[in-house]
Amino acid sequence: EAGVVQSPRYKIIEKKQPVAFWCNPISGHNTLYWYRQNLGQGPELLIRYENEEAVDDSQLPKDRFSAERLKGVDSTLKIQPAELGDSAVYLCASVPPGGGGTDTQYFGPGTRLTVL
Amino acid sequence: GENVEQHPSTLSVQEGDSAVIKCTYSDSASNYFPWYKQELGKGPQLIIDIRSNVGEKKDQRIAVTLNKTAKHFSLHITETQPEDSAVYFCAASRGYQKVTFGIGTKLQVIP
């Protein structure tokens, strides 16, 4: 079974430029999370989707961040414009319906963003 | 909201010794406490978890204990090996819906 796929793995951009990250969750997983992980910190939730609905986006900085999951499968996270403080690893995770009986989150490898 | 504190932030042990990482949480409604291992360049991976109706759980060299009254839980790794070197995160949540992670512990096992 394929795991959570994220692309690109690395991205370097100049500040004020836009950037987008893509995530394809494990097949059949209807819950999808985007996390931001700053250096030396734990993951912090940005947004959680149940199918195509964003059910928790309270931590998403909506002035510059946006996300979509149009068909309830893969998802895109966008930053426009990027700031120096956005440099971090952006992680995607997924969970089967109802938590799958274990509540285990399955993480992708992340996208490391560097803003210069 | 939930607040999870984790310590120590770094831990060095000799190969074969035990390692203990401790976490506290604030929300008494949290009922699920997973531990994740993150290796360099990879995403976190679940290594063990415990629910609020259980006090202890063991899986080979790894064990987790939970004290609901004191709101703290701990990870114990026995007979450490160099491949145990990684960053370990504790987390607390109400099921899978809203998970709060600790700051992480960088474990170094010295051969």
mmCIF file of N, CA and C in Angstrom, chain A residues 9 31 33 35 37 40-43 48 50 56 58 91 95 98-99 101-105 107-109, chain B residues 31-32 36 38 40-46 49 51 89 94-104:
data_model
loop_
_atom_site.group_PDB
_atom_site.id
_atom_site.type_symbol
_atom_site.label_atom_id
_atom_site.label_comp_id
_atom_site.label_asym_id
_atom_site.label_seq_id
_atom_site.Cartn_x
_atom_site.Cartn_y
_atom_site.Cartn_z
ATOM 1 N N ARG A 9 9.519 17.829 -2.568
ATOM 2 C CA ARG A 9 10.153 17.528 -1.287
ATOM 3 C C ARG A 9 10.888 18.746 -0.738
ATOM 4 N N THR A 31 -9.940 11.679 5.961
ATOM 5 C CA THR A 31 -9.488 12.808 6.777
ATOM 6 C C THR A 31 -8.058 13.170 6.393
ATOM 7 N N TYR A 33 -4.900 16.168 6.951
ATOM 8 C CA TYR A 33 -4.367 17.267 7.763
ATOM 9 C C TYR A 33 -3.177 17.912 7.051
ATOM 10 N N TYR A 35 0.016 20.180 8.424
ATOM 11 C CA TYR A 35 0.737 20.674 9.591
ATOM 12 C C TYR A 35 1.931 21.507 9.135
ATOM 13 N N GLN A 37 5.762 22.390 10.620
ATOM 14 C CA GLN A 37 6.737 22.011 11.633
ATOM 15 C C GLN A 37 7.938 22.931 11.532
ATOM 16 N N GLY A 40 13.033 22.285 15.188
ATOM 17 C CA GLY A 40 13.120 22.001 16.615
ATOM 18 C C GLY A 40 11.792 22.015 17.345
ATOM 19 N N GLN A 41 10.700 21.961 16.597
ATOM 20 C CA GLN A 41 9.362 21.992 17.196
ATOM 21 C C GLN A 41 8.536 20.794 16.727
ATOM 22 N N GLY A 42 7.413 20.588 17.389
ATOM 23 C CA GLY A 42 6.477 19.567 16.954
ATOM 24 C C GLY A 42 5.558 20.099 15.864
ATOM 25 N N PRO A 43 4.881 19.215 15.156
ATOM 26 C CA PRO A 43 3.933 19.656 14.131
ATOM 27 C C PRO A 43 2.797 20.468 14.743
ATOM 28 N N ARG A 48 -7.662 20.862 8.888
ATOM 29 C CA ARG A 48 -8.098 19.460 8.801
ATOM 30 C C ARG A 48 -9.321 19.376 7.905
ATOM 31 N N GLU A 50 -12.388 16.825 6.369
ATOM 32 C CA GLU A 50 -13.153 15.589 6.339
ATOM 33 C C GLU A 50 -13.766 15.545 4.938
ATOM 34 N N ASP A 56 -11.697 22.181 10.396
ATOM 35 C CA ASP A 56 -10.921 22.918 11.395
ATOM 36 C C ASP A 56 -9.830 23.694 10.679
ATOM 37 N N SER A 58 -8.952 26.837 12.063
ATOM 38 C CA SER A 58 -8.789 27.932 13.014
ATOM 39 C C SER A 58 -7.338 28.405 13.136
ATOM 40 N N LEU A 91 3.899 19.326 6.559
ATOM 41 C CA LEU A 91 3.567 17.899 6.605
ATOM 42 C C LEU A 91 2.094 17.686 6.279
ATOM 43 N N VAL A 95 -5.998 9.924 7.742
ATOM 44 C CA VAL A 95 -6.601 8.961 8.665
ATOM 45 C C VAL A 95 -7.786 8.309 7.963
ATOM 46 N N GLY A 98 -13.573 7.677 10.284
ATOM 47 C CA GLY A 98 -13.852 7.454 11.699
ATOM 48 C C GLY A 98 -12.632 7.170 12.540
ATOM 49 N N GLY A 99 -11.470 7.423 12.005
ATOM 50 C CA GLY A 99 -10.240 7.138 12.735
ATOM 51 C C GLY A 99 -9.710 5.743 12.468
ATOM 52 N N GLY A 101 -10.489 3.051 13.670
ATOM 53 C CA GLY A 101 -10.445 2.180 14.847
ATOM 54 C C GLY A 101 -9.195 2.353 15.686
ATOM 55 N N THR A 102 -8.187 3.075 15.139
ATOM 56 C CA THR A 102 -6.936 3.256 15.883
ATOM 57 C C THR A 102 -6.579 4.727 16.071
ATOM 58 N N ASP A 103 -7.200 5.605 15.309
ATOM 59 C CA ASP A 103 -6.900 7.049 15.357
ATOM 60 C C ASP A 103 -5.485 7.382 14.902
ATOM 61 N N THR A 104 -4.782 6.424 14.336
ATOM 62 C CA THR A 104 -3.403 6.660 13.913
ATOM 63 C C THR A 104 -3.356 7.589 12.720
ATOM 64 N N GLN A 105 -2.515 8.603 12.798
ATOM 65 C CA GLN A 105 -2.285 9.488 11.671
ATOM 66 C C GLN A 105 -1.080 8.962 10.889
ATOM 67 N N PHE A 107 1.712 10.003 8.222
ATOM 68 C CA PHE A 107 2.334 11.217 7.713
ATOM 69 C C PHE A 107 3.096 10.967 6.414
ATOM 70 N N GLY A 108 3.090 11.995 5.566
ATOM 71 C CA GLY A 108 3.966 12.000 4.417
ATOM 72 C C GLY A 108 5.351 12.480 4.819
ATOM 73 N N PRO A 109 6.306 12.513 3.860
ATOM 74 C CA PRO A 109 7.681 12.907 4.186
ATOM 75 C C PRO A 109 7.859 14.405 4.384
ATOM 76 N N ASN B 31 -8.123 11.718 25.446
ATOM 77 C CA ASN B 31 -8.271 10.293 25.711
ATOM 78 C C ASN B 31 -7.357 9.409 24.873
ATOM 79 N N TYR B 32 -6.515 10.049 24.062
ATOM 80 C CA TYR B 32 -5.647 9.271 23.175
ATOM 81 C C TYR B 32 -4.275 9.907 23.185
ATOM 82 N N TYR B 36 5.267 9.379 18.487
ATOM 83 C CA TYR B 36 5.770 9.293 17.126
ATOM 84 C C TYR B 36 7.290 9.404 17.126
ATOM 85 N N GLN B 38 10.450 10.423 14.580
ATOM 86 C CA GLN B 38 10.743 11.109 13.323
ATOM 87 C C GLN B 38 12.237 11.031 13.037
ATOM 88 N N LEU B 40 15.478 11.756 10.346
ATOM 89 C CA LEU B 40 15.874 12.901 9.536
ATOM 90 C C LEU B 40 15.307 12.805 8.128
ATOM 91 N N GLY B 41 14.626 13.856 7.711
ATOM 92 C CA GLY B 41 14.092 13.900 6.354
ATOM 93 C C GLY B 41 12.824 13.098 6.142
ATOM 94 N N LYS B 42 12.233 12.598 7.217
ATOM 95 C CA LYS B 42 11.015 11.803 7.094
ATOM 96 C C LYS B 42 9.900 12.388 7.940
ATOM 97 N N GLY B 43 8.692 11.958 7.670
ATOM 98 C CA GLY B 43 7.569 12.361 8.493
ATOM 99 C C GLY B 43 7.487 11.533 9.761
ATOM 100 N N PRO B 44 6.782 12.006 10.772
ATOM 101 C CA PRO B 44 6.622 11.224 12.009
ATOM 102 C C PRO B 44 5.924 9.898 11.733
ATOM 103 N N GLN B 45 6.339 8.884 12.493
ATOM 104 C CA GLN B 45 5.733 7.565 12.356
ATOM 105 C C GLN B 45 5.332 7.063 13.736
ATOM 106 N N LEU B 46 4.101 6.572 13.863
ATOM 107 C CA LEU B 46 3.614 6.077 15.146
ATOM 108 C C LEU B 46 4.426 4.885 15.611
ATOM 109 N N ASP B 49 0.950 3.754 21.201
ATOM 110 C CA ASP B 49 -0.054 4.693 21.698
ATOM 111 C C ASP B 49 -0.761 4.081 22.892
ATOM 112 N N ARG B 51 -4.519 4.622 25.414
ATOM 113 C CA ARG B 51 -5.790 5.322 25.609
ATOM 114 C C ARG B 51 -6.040 5.511 27.094
ATOM 115 N N PHE B 89 8.180 12.418 19.504
ATOM 116 C CA PHE B 89 7.127 13.364 19.866
ATOM 117 C C PHE B 89 6.025 12.642 20.616
ATOM 118 N N ARG B 94 -8.341 14.111 21.575
ATOM 119 C CA ARG B 94 -9.619 13.402 21.717
ATOM 120 C C ARG B 94 -9.786 12.645 20.409
ATOM 121 N N GLY B 95 -9.352 11.424 20.387
ATOM 122 C CA GLY B 95 -9.401 10.644 19.155
ATOM 123 C C GLY B 95 -8.481 11.235 18.108
ATOM 124 N N TYR B 96 -8.911 11.123 16.834
ATOM 125 C CA TYR B 96 -8.049 11.562 15.742
ATOM 126 C C TYR B 96 -8.304 13.000 15.328
ATOM 127 N N GLN B 97 -9.267 13.658 15.955
ATOM 128 C CA GLN B 97 -9.757 14.900 15.371
ATOM 129 C C GLN B 97 -8.884 16.117 15.633
ATOM 130 N N LYS B 98 -8.339 16.262 16.790
ATOM 131 C CA LYS B 98 -7.492 17.426 17.068
ATOM 132 C C LYS B 98 -6.340 16.972 17.939
ATOM 133 N N VAL B 99 -5.191 16.840 17.319
ATOM 134 C CA VAL B 99 -4.009 16.301 17.993
ATOM 135 C C VAL B 99 -3.030 17.427 18.289
ATOM 136 N N THR B 100 -2.578 17.491 19.539
ATOM 137 C CA THR B 100 -1.580 18.483 19.943
ATOM 138 C C THR B 100 -0.282 17.754 20.258
ATOM 139 N N PHE B 101 0.803 18.201 19.621
ATOM 140 C CA PHE B 101 2.102 17.550 19.774
ATOM 141 C C PHE B 101 2.979 18.289 20.783
ATOM 142 N N GLY B 102 3.854 17.537 21.420
ATOM 143 C CA GLY B 102 4.904 18.125 22.236
ATOM 144 C C GLY B 102 6.013 18.669 21.357
ATOM 145 N N ILE B 103 7.001 19.255 22.000
ATOM 146 C CA ILE B 103 8.079 19.939 21.286
ATOM 147 C C ILE B 103 9.099 18.961 20.694
ATOM 148 N N GLY B 104 9.105 17.732 21.192
ATOM 149 C CA GLY B 104 10.028 16.725 20.673
ATOM 150 C C GLY B 104 11.239 16.520 21.570
#
